[in-house]
mmCIF file of the C-alpha atoms, coordinates in Angstrom:
data_MODEL
# 
_entry.id   MODEL 
# 
loop_
_atom_site.group_PDB 
_atom_site.id 
_atom_site.type_symbol 
_atom_site.label_atom_id 
_atom_site.label_alt_id 
_atom_site.label_comp_id 
_atom_site.label_asym_id 
_atom_site.label_entity_id 
_atom_site.label_seq_id 
_atom_site.pdbx_PDB_ins_code 
_atom_site.Cartn_x 
_atom_site.Cartn_y 
_atom_site.Cartn_z 
_atom_site.occupancy 
_atom_site.B_iso_or_equiv 
_atom_site.pdbx_formal_charge 
_atom_site.auth_seq_id 
_atom_site.auth_comp_id 
_atom_site.auth_asym_id 
_atom_site.auth_atom_id 
_atom_site.pdbx_PDB_model_num 
ATOM 1   C CA . UNK A 1 1   ? 101.754 110.705 118.881 1.00 0.00 ? 1   UNK A CA 1 
ATOM 2   C CA . UNK A 1 2   ? 105.254 110.788 119.866 1.00 0.00 ? 2   UNK A CA 1 
ATOM 3   C CA . UNK A 1 3   ? 106.085 107.270 118.619 1.00 0.00 ? 3   UNK A CA 1 
ATOM 4   C CA . UNK A 1 4   ? 105.358 108.252 115.192 1.00 0.00 ? 4   UNK A CA 1 
ATOM 5   C CA . UNK A 1 5   ? 108.170 107.963 112.815 1.00 0.00 ? 5   UNK A CA 1 
ATOM 6   C CA . UNK A 1 6   ? 110.684 109.452 111.680 1.00 0.00 ? 6   UNK A CA 1 
ATOM 7   C CA . UNK A 1 7   ? 111.121 110.977 115.041 1.00 0.00 ? 7   UNK A CA 1 
ATOM 8   C CA . UNK A 1 8   ? 113.872 113.495 116.387 1.00 0.00 ? 8   UNK A CA 1 
ATOM 9   C CA . UNK A 1 9   ? 114.244 113.246 120.095 1.00 0.00 ? 9   UNK A CA 1 
ATOM 10  C CA . UNK A 1 10  ? 116.492 115.724 121.831 1.00 0.00 ? 10  UNK A CA 1 
ATOM 11  C CA . UNK A 1 11  ? 117.890 114.910 125.220 1.00 0.00 ? 11  UNK A CA 1 
ATOM 12  C CA . UNK A 1 12  ? 119.054 117.831 127.194 1.00 0.00 ? 12  UNK A CA 1 
ATOM 13  C CA . UNK A 1 13  ? 121.035 115.762 129.621 1.00 0.00 ? 13  UNK A CA 1 
ATOM 14  C CA . UNK A 1 14  ? 122.759 117.783 132.235 1.00 0.00 ? 14  UNK A CA 1 
ATOM 15  C CA . UNK A 1 15  ? 124.339 120.321 129.854 1.00 0.00 ? 15  UNK A CA 1 
ATOM 16  C CA . UNK A 1 16  ? 124.169 123.897 131.235 1.00 0.00 ? 16  UNK A CA 1 
ATOM 17  C CA . UNK A 1 17  ? 121.897 124.823 128.422 1.00 0.00 ? 17  UNK A CA 1 
ATOM 18  C CA . UNK A 1 18  ? 119.665 121.966 129.044 1.00 0.00 ? 18  UNK A CA 1 
ATOM 19  C CA . UNK A 1 19  ? 117.598 122.553 132.361 1.00 0.00 ? 19  UNK A CA 1 
ATOM 20  C CA . UNK A 1 20  ? 115.587 125.013 134.154 1.00 0.00 ? 20  UNK A CA 1 
ATOM 21  C CA . UNK A 1 21  ? 114.826 128.577 131.995 1.00 0.00 ? 21  UNK A CA 1 
ATOM 22  C CA . UNK A 1 22  ? 117.746 128.032 129.649 1.00 0.00 ? 22  UNK A CA 1 
ATOM 23  C CA . UNK A 1 23  ? 116.383 124.570 128.957 1.00 0.00 ? 23  UNK A CA 1 
ATOM 24  C CA . UNK A 1 24  ? 112.770 125.650 128.653 1.00 0.00 ? 24  UNK A CA 1 
ATOM 25  C CA . UNK A 1 25  ? 113.641 128.179 126.012 1.00 0.00 ? 25  UNK A CA 1 
ATOM 26  C CA . UNK A 1 26  ? 115.591 125.640 123.984 1.00 0.00 ? 26  UNK A CA 1 
ATOM 27  C CA . UNK A 1 27  ? 112.618 123.056 124.088 1.00 0.00 ? 27  UNK A CA 1 
ATOM 28  C CA . UNK A 1 28  ? 110.493 126.165 123.071 1.00 0.00 ? 28  UNK A CA 1 
ATOM 29  C CA . UNK A 1 29  ? 112.891 126.610 120.006 1.00 0.00 ? 29  UNK A CA 1 
ATOM 30  C CA . UNK A 1 30  ? 112.198 123.088 119.258 1.00 0.00 ? 30  UNK A CA 1 
ATOM 31  C CA . UNK A 1 31  ? 108.570 123.433 119.245 1.00 0.00 ? 31  UNK A CA 1 
ATOM 32  C CA . UNK A 1 32  ? 108.447 125.924 116.998 1.00 0.00 ? 32  UNK A CA 1 
ATOM 33  C CA . UNK A 1 33  ? 110.749 124.033 114.565 1.00 0.00 ? 33  UNK A CA 1 
ATOM 34  C CA . UNK A 1 34  ? 108.231 121.226 115.013 1.00 0.00 ? 34  UNK A CA 1 
ATOM 35  C CA . UNK A 1 35  ? 105.214 123.065 114.096 1.00 0.00 ? 35  UNK A CA 1 
ATOM 36  C CA . UNK A 1 36  ? 106.664 124.941 111.470 1.00 0.00 ? 36  UNK A CA 1 
ATOM 37  C CA . UNK A 1 37  ? 107.929 122.227 109.881 1.00 0.00 ? 37  UNK A CA 1 
ATOM 38  C CA . UNK A 1 38  ? 105.136 119.529 110.573 1.00 0.00 ? 38  UNK A CA 1 
ATOM 39  C CA . UNK A 1 39  ? 107.871 117.385 111.954 1.00 0.00 ? 39  UNK A CA 1 
ATOM 40  C CA . UNK A 1 40  ? 107.818 115.023 114.889 1.00 0.00 ? 40  UNK A CA 1 
ATOM 41  C CA . UNK A 1 41  ? 110.106 116.502 117.399 1.00 0.00 ? 41  UNK A CA 1 
ATOM 42  C CA . UNK A 1 42  ? 110.333 115.412 121.153 1.00 0.00 ? 42  UNK A CA 1 
ATOM 43  C CA . UNK A 1 43  ? 112.803 116.288 124.068 1.00 0.00 ? 43  UNK A CA 1 
ATOM 44  C CA . UNK A 1 44  ? 114.030 113.992 127.324 1.00 0.00 ? 44  UNK A CA 1 
ATOM 45  C CA . UNK A 1 45  ? 114.555 116.110 130.310 1.00 0.00 ? 45  UNK A CA 1 
ATOM 46  C CA . UNK A 1 46  ? 115.435 116.342 133.831 1.00 0.00 ? 46  UNK A CA 1 
ATOM 47  C CA . UNK A 1 47  ? 112.925 114.605 135.981 1.00 0.00 ? 47  UNK A CA 1 
ATOM 48  C CA . UNK A 1 48  ? 113.136 118.013 138.160 1.00 0.00 ? 48  UNK A CA 1 
ATOM 49  C CA . UNK A 1 49  ? 112.318 120.125 134.906 1.00 0.00 ? 49  UNK A CA 1 
ATOM 50  C CA . UNK A 1 50  ? 109.244 117.363 133.629 1.00 0.00 ? 50  UNK A CA 1 
ATOM 51  C CA . UNK A 1 51  ? 106.187 119.140 135.181 1.00 0.00 ? 51  UNK A CA 1 
ATOM 52  C CA . UNK A 1 52  ? 107.122 122.812 134.171 1.00 0.00 ? 52  UNK A CA 1 
ATOM 53  C CA . UNK A 1 53  ? 108.039 121.511 130.699 1.00 0.00 ? 53  UNK A CA 1 
ATOM 54  C CA . UNK A 1 54  ? 105.119 119.243 130.470 1.00 0.00 ? 54  UNK A CA 1 
ATOM 55  C CA . UNK A 1 55  ? 102.559 122.162 131.380 1.00 0.00 ? 55  UNK A CA 1 
ATOM 56  C CA . UNK A 1 56  ? 104.041 124.390 129.315 1.00 0.00 ? 56  UNK A CA 1 
ATOM 57  C CA . UNK A 1 57  ? 105.140 122.727 125.801 1.00 0.00 ? 57  UNK A CA 1 
ATOM 58  C CA . UNK A 1 58  ? 103.012 121.339 122.902 1.00 0.00 ? 58  UNK A CA 1 
ATOM 59  C CA . UNK A 1 59  ? 105.846 118.692 121.828 1.00 0.00 ? 59  UNK A CA 1 
ATOM 60  C CA . UNK A 1 60  ? 105.982 115.231 123.865 1.00 0.00 ? 60  UNK A CA 1 
ATOM 61  C CA . UNK A 1 61  ? 108.081 115.463 126.826 1.00 0.00 ? 61  UNK A CA 1 
ATOM 62  C CA . UNK A 1 62  ? 110.443 112.172 127.961 1.00 0.00 ? 62  UNK A CA 1 
ATOM 63  C CA . UNK A 1 63  ? 112.158 111.465 131.244 1.00 0.00 ? 63  UNK A CA 1 
ATOM 64  C CA . UNK A 1 64  ? 115.920 110.577 130.943 1.00 0.00 ? 64  UNK A CA 1 
ATOM 65  C CA . UNK A 1 65  ? 115.401 107.925 133.311 1.00 0.00 ? 65  UNK A CA 1 
ATOM 66  C CA . UNK A 1 66  ? 112.844 105.611 135.539 1.00 0.00 ? 66  UNK A CA 1 
ATOM 67  C CA . UNK A 1 67  ? 113.421 102.892 137.961 1.00 0.00 ? 67  UNK A CA 1 
ATOM 68  C CA . UNK A 1 68  ? 111.241 99.683  137.785 1.00 0.00 ? 68  UNK A CA 1 
ATOM 69  C CA . UNK A 1 69  ? 109.582 99.978  141.298 1.00 0.00 ? 69  UNK A CA 1 
ATOM 70  C CA . UNK A 1 70  ? 106.373 100.240 142.655 1.00 0.00 ? 70  UNK A CA 1 
ATOM 71  C CA . UNK A 1 71  ? 105.349 102.484 145.614 1.00 0.00 ? 71  UNK A CA 1 
ATOM 72  C CA . UNK A 1 72  ? 107.362 101.988 148.804 1.00 0.00 ? 72  UNK A CA 1 
ATOM 73  C CA . UNK A 1 73  ? 110.618 102.839 150.403 1.00 0.00 ? 73  UNK A CA 1 
ATOM 74  C CA . UNK A 1 74  ? 112.807 103.409 147.429 1.00 0.00 ? 74  UNK A CA 1 
ATOM 75  C CA . UNK A 1 75  ? 114.611 107.002 148.373 1.00 0.00 ? 75  UNK A CA 1 
ATOM 76  C CA . UNK A 1 76  ? 115.984 108.738 145.786 1.00 0.00 ? 76  UNK A CA 1 
ATOM 77  C CA . UNK A 1 77  ? 114.364 106.550 142.799 1.00 0.00 ? 77  UNK A CA 1 
ATOM 78  C CA . UNK A 1 78  ? 112.199 107.520 140.092 1.00 0.00 ? 78  UNK A CA 1 
ATOM 79  C CA . UNK A 1 79  ? 108.653 106.076 140.288 1.00 0.00 ? 79  UNK A CA 1 
ATOM 80  C CA . UNK A 1 80  ? 106.906 105.706 136.961 1.00 0.00 ? 80  UNK A CA 1 
ATOM 81  C CA . UNK A 1 81  ? 103.629 106.818 138.428 1.00 0.00 ? 81  UNK A CA 1 
ATOM 82  C CA . UNK A 1 82  ? 105.690 110.184 139.164 1.00 0.00 ? 82  UNK A CA 1 
ATOM 83  C CA . UNK A 1 83  ? 107.038 110.521 135.684 1.00 0.00 ? 83  UNK A CA 1 
ATOM 84  C CA . UNK A 1 84  ? 103.291 109.753 134.220 1.00 0.00 ? 84  UNK A CA 1 
ATOM 85  C CA . UNK A 1 85  ? 101.723 112.452 136.514 1.00 0.00 ? 85  UNK A CA 1 
ATOM 86  C CA . UNK A 1 86  ? 104.392 115.026 135.666 1.00 0.00 ? 86  UNK A CA 1 
ATOM 87  C CA . UNK A 1 87  ? 103.334 114.690 132.089 1.00 0.00 ? 87  UNK A CA 1 
ATOM 88  C CA . UNK A 1 88  ? 105.713 112.699 130.565 1.00 0.00 ? 88  UNK A CA 1 
ATOM 89  C CA . UNK A 1 89  ? 104.640 110.403 127.428 1.00 0.00 ? 89  UNK A CA 1 
ATOM 90  C CA . UNK A 1 90  ? 107.470 108.040 128.096 1.00 0.00 ? 90  UNK A CA 1 
ATOM 91  C CA . UNK A 1 91  ? 111.163 107.586 129.194 1.00 0.00 ? 91  UNK A CA 1 
ATOM 92  C CA . UNK A 1 92  ? 114.722 106.788 128.059 1.00 0.00 ? 92  UNK A CA 1 
ATOM 93  C CA . UNK A 1 93  ? 115.862 103.322 129.607 1.00 0.00 ? 93  UNK A CA 1 
ATOM 94  C CA . UNK A 1 94  ? 119.463 102.546 129.874 1.00 0.00 ? 94  UNK A CA 1 
ATOM 95  C CA . UNK A 1 95  ? 121.035 105.566 128.317 1.00 0.00 ? 95  UNK A CA 1 
ATOM 96  C CA . UNK A 1 96  ? 125.106 104.940 127.990 1.00 0.00 ? 96  UNK A CA 1 
ATOM 97  C CA . UNK A 1 97  ? 125.336 107.532 130.524 1.00 0.00 ? 97  UNK A CA 1 
ATOM 98  C CA . UNK A 1 98  ? 122.700 105.916 132.923 1.00 0.00 ? 98  UNK A CA 1 
ATOM 99  C CA . UNK A 1 99  ? 123.288 102.396 132.665 1.00 0.00 ? 99  UNK A CA 1 
ATOM 100 C CA . UNK A 1 100 ? 121.118 99.597  133.904 1.00 0.00 ? 100 UNK A CA 1 
ATOM 101 C CA . UNK A 1 101 ? 121.073 95.812  134.533 1.00 0.00 ? 101 UNK A CA 1 
ATOM 102 C CA . UNK A 1 102 ? 119.049 93.745  132.610 1.00 0.00 ? 102 UNK A CA 1 
ATOM 103 C CA . UNK A 1 103 ? 116.837 92.731  135.284 1.00 0.00 ? 103 UNK A CA 1 
ATOM 104 C CA . UNK A 1 104 ? 116.372 96.555  136.101 1.00 0.00 ? 104 UNK A CA 1 
ATOM 105 C CA . UNK A 1 105 ? 115.813 97.066  132.260 1.00 0.00 ? 105 UNK A CA 1 
ATOM 106 C CA . UNK A 1 106 ? 113.074 94.503  132.179 1.00 0.00 ? 106 UNK A CA 1 
ATOM 107 C CA . UNK A 1 107 ? 111.420 96.078  135.434 1.00 0.00 ? 107 UNK A CA 1 
ATOM 108 C CA . UNK A 1 108 ? 111.281 99.479  134.270 1.00 0.00 ? 108 UNK A CA 1 
ATOM 109 C CA . UNK A 1 109 ? 110.032 98.329  130.856 1.00 0.00 ? 109 UNK A CA 1 
ATOM 110 C CA . UNK A 1 110 ? 107.331 96.451  132.374 1.00 0.00 ? 110 UNK A CA 1 
ATOM 111 C CA . UNK A 1 111 ? 106.318 98.841  134.844 1.00 0.00 ? 111 UNK A CA 1 
ATOM 112 C CA . UNK A 1 112 ? 105.985 101.699 131.892 1.00 0.00 ? 112 UNK A CA 1 
ATOM 113 C CA . UNK A 1 113 ? 103.534 99.443  130.121 1.00 0.00 ? 113 UNK A CA 1 
ATOM 114 C CA . UNK A 1 114 ? 101.272 99.113  132.951 1.00 0.00 ? 114 UNK A CA 1 
ATOM 115 C CA . UNK A 1 115 ? 101.069 102.961 132.902 1.00 0.00 ? 115 UNK A CA 1 
ATOM 116 C CA . UNK A 1 116 ? 101.261 103.217 128.974 1.00 0.00 ? 116 UNK A CA 1 
ATOM 117 C CA . UNK A 1 117 ? 104.362 104.997 129.347 1.00 0.00 ? 117 UNK A CA 1 
ATOM 118 C CA . UNK A 1 118 ? 106.698 104.991 126.347 1.00 0.00 ? 118 UNK A CA 1 
ATOM 119 C CA . UNK A 1 119 ? 110.076 103.514 126.527 1.00 0.00 ? 119 UNK A CA 1 
ATOM 120 C CA . UNK A 1 120 ? 113.158 103.919 124.360 1.00 0.00 ? 120 UNK A CA 1 
ATOM 121 C CA . UNK A 1 121 ? 115.515 101.556 125.061 1.00 0.00 ? 121 UNK A CA 1 
ATOM 122 C CA . UNK A 1 122 ? 119.209 102.340 124.485 1.00 0.00 ? 122 UNK A CA 1 
ATOM 123 C CA . UNK A 1 123 ? 121.646 99.766  123.482 1.00 0.00 ? 123 UNK A CA 1 
ATOM 124 C CA . UNK A 1 124 ? 125.194 99.397  122.342 1.00 0.00 ? 124 UNK A CA 1 
ATOM 125 C CA . UNK A 1 125 ? 125.846 96.710  119.943 1.00 0.00 ? 125 UNK A CA 1 
ATOM 126 C CA . UNK A 1 126 ? 123.992 94.074  118.206 1.00 0.00 ? 126 UNK A CA 1 
ATOM 127 C CA . UNK A 1 127 ? 124.039 91.416  121.049 1.00 0.00 ? 127 UNK A CA 1 
ATOM 128 C CA . UNK A 1 128 ? 122.265 94.028  123.451 1.00 0.00 ? 128 UNK A CA 1 
ATOM 129 C CA . UNK A 1 129 ? 120.038 95.123  120.662 1.00 0.00 ? 129 UNK A CA 1 
ATOM 130 C CA . UNK A 1 130 ? 118.725 91.453  119.943 1.00 0.00 ? 130 UNK A CA 1 
ATOM 131 C CA . UNK A 1 131 ? 118.594 91.071  123.871 1.00 0.00 ? 131 UNK A CA 1 
ATOM 132 C CA . UNK A 1 132 ? 116.595 94.342  124.368 1.00 0.00 ? 132 UNK A CA 1 
ATOM 133 C CA . UNK A 1 133 ? 113.821 93.574  121.277 1.00 0.00 ? 133 UNK A CA 1 
ATOM 134 C CA . UNK A 1 134 ? 112.748 90.837  123.197 1.00 0.00 ? 134 UNK A CA 1 
ATOM 135 C CA . UNK A 1 135 ? 111.841 92.823  126.000 1.00 0.00 ? 135 UNK A CA 1 
ATOM 136 C CA . UNK A 1 136 ? 109.064 94.655  123.405 1.00 0.00 ? 136 UNK A CA 1 
ATOM 137 C CA . UNK A 1 137 ? 110.311 98.222  123.815 1.00 0.00 ? 137 UNK A CA 1 
ATOM 138 C CA . UNK A 1 138 ? 108.336 100.887 121.804 1.00 0.00 ? 138 UNK A CA 1 
ATOM 139 C CA . UNK A 1 139 ? 111.321 102.216 120.494 1.00 0.00 ? 139 UNK A CA 1 
ATOM 140 C CA . UNK A 1 140 ? 114.993 101.149 120.653 1.00 0.00 ? 140 UNK A CA 1 
ATOM 141 C CA . UNK A 1 141 ? 118.162 103.687 120.014 1.00 0.00 ? 141 UNK A CA 1 
ATOM 142 C CA . UNK A 1 142 ? 121.158 102.094 119.138 1.00 0.00 ? 142 UNK A CA 1 
ATOM 143 C CA . UNK A 1 143 ? 124.209 104.142 120.776 1.00 0.00 ? 143 UNK A CA 1 
ATOM 144 C CA . UNK A 1 144 ? 127.827 103.026 120.264 1.00 0.00 ? 144 UNK A CA 1 
ATOM 145 C CA . UNK A 1 145 ? 129.262 104.481 123.707 1.00 0.00 ? 145 UNK A CA 1 
ATOM 146 C CA . UNK A 1 146 ? 132.535 105.468 122.084 1.00 0.00 ? 146 UNK A CA 1 
ATOM 147 C CA . UNK A 1 147 ? 130.375 107.779 119.454 1.00 0.00 ? 147 UNK A CA 1 
ATOM 148 C CA . UNK A 1 148 ? 128.286 109.652 121.891 1.00 0.00 ? 148 UNK A CA 1 
ATOM 149 C CA . UNK A 1 149 ? 128.997 113.457 121.850 1.00 0.00 ? 149 UNK A CA 1 
ATOM 150 C CA . UNK A 1 150 ? 131.696 112.972 119.076 1.00 0.00 ? 150 UNK A CA 1 
ATOM 151 C CA . UNK A 1 151 ? 132.114 114.418 115.742 1.00 0.00 ? 151 UNK A CA 1 
ATOM 152 C CA . UNK A 1 152 ? 131.644 111.381 113.674 1.00 0.00 ? 152 UNK A CA 1 
ATOM 153 C CA . UNK A 1 153 ? 127.968 109.916 113.653 1.00 0.00 ? 153 UNK A CA 1 
ATOM 154 C CA . UNK A 1 154 ? 127.128 106.110 113.941 1.00 0.00 ? 154 UNK A CA 1 
ATOM 155 C CA . UNK A 1 155 ? 125.750 106.183 110.697 1.00 0.00 ? 155 UNK A CA 1 
ATOM 156 C CA . UNK A 1 156 ? 128.959 107.246 109.024 1.00 0.00 ? 156 UNK A CA 1 
ATOM 157 C CA . UNK A 1 157 ? 131.554 105.451 111.166 1.00 0.00 ? 157 UNK A CA 1 
ATOM 158 C CA . UNK A 1 158 ? 129.415 102.343 111.903 1.00 0.00 ? 158 UNK A CA 1 
ATOM 159 C CA . UNK A 1 159 ? 126.411 101.986 109.259 1.00 0.00 ? 159 UNK A CA 1 
ATOM 160 C CA . UNK A 1 160 ? 126.316 98.311  109.573 1.00 0.00 ? 160 UNK A CA 1 
ATOM 161 C CA . UNK A 1 161 ? 125.312 98.466  113.372 1.00 0.00 ? 161 UNK A CA 1 
ATOM 162 C CA . UNK A 1 162 ? 121.976 100.575 112.302 1.00 0.00 ? 162 UNK A CA 1 
ATOM 163 C CA . UNK A 1 163 ? 121.158 98.349  109.511 1.00 0.00 ? 163 UNK A CA 1 
ATOM 164 C CA . UNK A 1 164 ? 122.001 95.045  111.055 1.00 0.00 ? 164 UNK A CA 1 
ATOM 165 C CA . UNK A 1 165 ? 120.002 96.345  114.176 1.00 0.00 ? 165 UNK A CA 1 
ATOM 166 C CA . UNK A 1 166 ? 116.990 96.935  112.013 1.00 0.00 ? 166 UNK A CA 1 
ATOM 167 C CA . UNK A 1 167 ? 117.035 93.498  110.634 1.00 0.00 ? 167 UNK A CA 1 
ATOM 168 C CA . UNK A 1 168 ? 117.584 91.972  114.161 1.00 0.00 ? 168 UNK A CA 1 
ATOM 169 C CA . UNK A 1 169 ? 114.595 93.988  115.509 1.00 0.00 ? 169 UNK A CA 1 
ATOM 170 C CA . UNK A 1 170 ? 112.381 93.250  112.615 1.00 0.00 ? 170 UNK A CA 1 
ATOM 171 C CA . UNK A 1 171 ? 112.670 89.672  113.263 1.00 0.00 ? 171 UNK A CA 1 
ATOM 172 C CA . UNK A 1 172 ? 111.867 89.797  116.784 1.00 0.00 ? 172 UNK A CA 1 
ATOM 173 C CA . UNK A 1 173 ? 109.059 92.478  116.887 1.00 0.00 ? 173 UNK A CA 1 
ATOM 174 C CA . UNK A 1 174 ? 108.471 94.568  113.811 1.00 0.00 ? 174 UNK A CA 1 
ATOM 175 C CA . UNK A 1 175 ? 106.127 96.830  115.825 1.00 0.00 ? 175 UNK A CA 1 
ATOM 176 C CA . UNK A 1 176 ? 109.678 98.340  117.611 1.00 0.00 ? 176 UNK A CA 1 
ATOM 177 C CA . UNK A 1 177 ? 110.932 101.635 115.648 1.00 0.00 ? 177 UNK A CA 1 
ATOM 178 C CA . UNK A 1 178 ? 114.518 101.381 115.743 1.00 0.00 ? 178 UNK A CA 1 
ATOM 179 C CA . UNK A 1 179 ? 116.171 104.699 116.180 1.00 0.00 ? 179 UNK A CA 1 
ATOM 180 C CA . UNK A 1 180 ? 119.820 105.955 115.498 1.00 0.00 ? 180 UNK A CA 1 
ATOM 181 C CA . UNK A 1 181 ? 122.098 107.991 118.034 1.00 0.00 ? 181 UNK A CA 1 
ATOM 182 C CA . UNK A 1 182 ? 125.548 109.092 118.895 1.00 0.00 ? 182 UNK A CA 1 
ATOM 183 C CA . UNK A 1 183 ? 127.253 111.671 116.978 1.00 0.00 ? 183 UNK A CA 1 
ATOM 184 C CA . UNK A 1 184 ? 124.345 112.742 114.819 1.00 0.00 ? 184 UNK A CA 1 
ATOM 185 C CA . UNK A 1 185 ? 125.049 116.427 114.118 1.00 0.00 ? 185 UNK A CA 1 
ATOM 186 C CA . UNK A 1 186 ? 123.700 117.724 110.875 1.00 0.00 ? 186 UNK A CA 1 
ATOM 187 C CA . UNK A 1 187 ? 120.805 116.655 107.802 1.00 0.00 ? 187 UNK A CA 1 
ATOM 188 C CA . UNK A 1 188 ? 123.624 114.314 106.131 1.00 0.00 ? 188 UNK A CA 1 
ATOM 189 C CA . UNK A 1 189 ? 123.721 112.113 109.037 1.00 0.00 ? 189 UNK A CA 1 
ATOM 190 C CA . UNK A 1 190 ? 120.008 112.007 109.354 1.00 0.00 ? 190 UNK A CA 1 
ATOM 191 C CA . UNK A 1 191 ? 119.516 111.039 105.723 1.00 0.00 ? 191 UNK A CA 1 
ATOM 192 C CA . UNK A 1 192 ? 122.348 108.114 105.980 1.00 0.00 ? 192 UNK A CA 1 
ATOM 193 C CA . UNK A 1 193 ? 120.395 106.563 109.375 1.00 0.00 ? 193 UNK A CA 1 
ATOM 194 C CA . UNK A 1 194 ? 116.857 106.724 107.523 1.00 0.00 ? 194 UNK A CA 1 
ATOM 195 C CA . UNK A 1 195 ? 118.573 105.255 104.416 1.00 0.00 ? 195 UNK A CA 1 
ATOM 196 C CA . UNK A 1 196 ? 119.995 102.592 106.620 1.00 0.00 ? 196 UNK A CA 1 
ATOM 197 C CA . UNK A 1 197 ? 116.361 102.083 107.882 1.00 0.00 ? 197 UNK A CA 1 
ATOM 198 C CA . UNK A 1 198 ? 116.204 103.934 110.816 1.00 0.00 ? 198 UNK A CA 1 
ATOM 199 C CA . UNK A 1 199 ? 112.781 105.173 112.035 1.00 0.00 ? 199 UNK A CA 1 
ATOM 200 C CA . UNK A 1 200 ? 114.362 108.401 113.779 1.00 0.00 ? 200 UNK A CA 1 
ATOM 201 C CA . UNK A 1 201 ? 117.012 109.778 115.652 1.00 0.00 ? 201 UNK A CA 1 
ATOM 202 C CA . UNK A 1 202 ? 117.964 110.444 119.482 1.00 0.00 ? 202 UNK A CA 1 
ATOM 203 C CA . UNK A 1 203 ? 120.708 113.050 119.664 1.00 0.00 ? 203 UNK A CA 1 
ATOM 204 C CA . UNK A 1 204 ? 122.002 115.522 122.579 1.00 0.00 ? 204 UNK A CA 1 
ATOM 205 C CA . UNK A 1 205 ? 124.907 117.980 121.952 1.00 0.00 ? 205 UNK A CA 1 
ATOM 206 C CA . UNK A 1 206 ? 124.472 118.686 118.512 1.00 0.00 ? 206 UNK A CA 1 
ATOM 207 C CA . UNK A 1 207 ? 121.573 120.833 119.233 1.00 0.00 ? 207 UNK A CA 1 
ATOM 208 C CA . UNK A 1 208 ? 121.939 121.479 123.012 1.00 0.00 ? 208 UNK A CA 1 
ATOM 209 C CA . UNK A 1 209 ? 125.366 122.543 122.712 1.00 0.00 ? 209 UNK A CA 1 
ATOM 210 C CA . UNK A 1 210 ? 124.788 124.418 119.355 1.00 0.00 ? 210 UNK A CA 1 
ATOM 211 C CA . UNK A 1 211 ? 125.073 128.578 119.653 1.00 0.00 ? 211 UNK A CA 1 
ATOM 212 C CA . UNK A 1 212 ? 122.768 128.402 116.705 1.00 0.00 ? 212 UNK A CA 1 
ATOM 213 C CA . UNK A 1 213 ? 120.334 125.566 117.813 1.00 0.00 ? 213 UNK A CA 1 
ATOM 214 C CA . UNK A 1 214 ? 117.315 126.709 115.385 1.00 0.00 ? 214 UNK A CA 1 
ATOM 215 C CA . UNK A 1 215 ? 119.400 126.555 112.424 1.00 0.00 ? 215 UNK A CA 1 
ATOM 216 C CA . UNK A 1 216 ? 120.764 123.346 113.498 1.00 0.00 ? 216 UNK A CA 1 
ATOM 217 C CA . UNK A 1 217 ? 117.068 121.902 114.222 1.00 0.00 ? 217 UNK A CA 1 
ATOM 218 C CA . UNK A 1 218 ? 116.105 123.128 110.569 1.00 0.00 ? 218 UNK A CA 1 
ATOM 219 C CA . UNK A 1 219 ? 118.871 121.620 108.867 1.00 0.00 ? 219 UNK A CA 1 
ATOM 220 C CA . UNK A 1 220 ? 118.244 118.245 110.567 1.00 0.00 ? 220 UNK A CA 1 
ATOM 221 C CA . UNK A 1 221 ? 114.541 118.060 109.817 1.00 0.00 ? 221 UNK A CA 1 
ATOM 222 C CA . UNK A 1 222 ? 115.479 118.137 106.002 1.00 0.00 ? 222 UNK A CA 1 
ATOM 223 C CA . UNK A 1 223 ? 117.180 115.025 106.491 1.00 0.00 ? 223 UNK A CA 1 
ATOM 224 C CA . UNK A 1 224 ? 114.052 113.250 107.499 1.00 0.00 ? 224 UNK A CA 1 
# 
């Protein structure tokens, strides 16, 4: 199952290495490492690539965004039914680079629940983590925006936000898995996050921008 912990979700964002044929080749490397190491690895991909990737990969594929809409006049929006039809198992919600209002977040999570799509709600601080947990997403990824894409992981720079988030979520709904994001690059970062109570990792550039993604992934899974 995609939500089984610990999990590493690799967000391909809109990097040149993360879409089309190049993105698919990277996903195949992730799939190979997942099988070789018996690890739970998943990818979050562009809506444009969802069908092709889902049809040809044997790892969970997430959308990077979904809108909390129903069928109707919503030109340009991403329909949850279309994400489901495309083969995705779930979606990111409210990533720091694609932020939503709380009303939009709630609608998106509720619509995904109707379709049994997993939700990974991204939050930036303890206040938003507490508010987000009350909406009962499947997973909650703590990512201080100032550390996203940086060289220092949140588990090293601000370990208290991970451990405190875990405590907050456990009080509200212990069924929600807390993931750690922002700046995660290596085995040490992941081991630290797991020791703080995290049940997985959401990361991007550390894998997608690497010249040797397979080597990076093999190192990362050791941290699990």
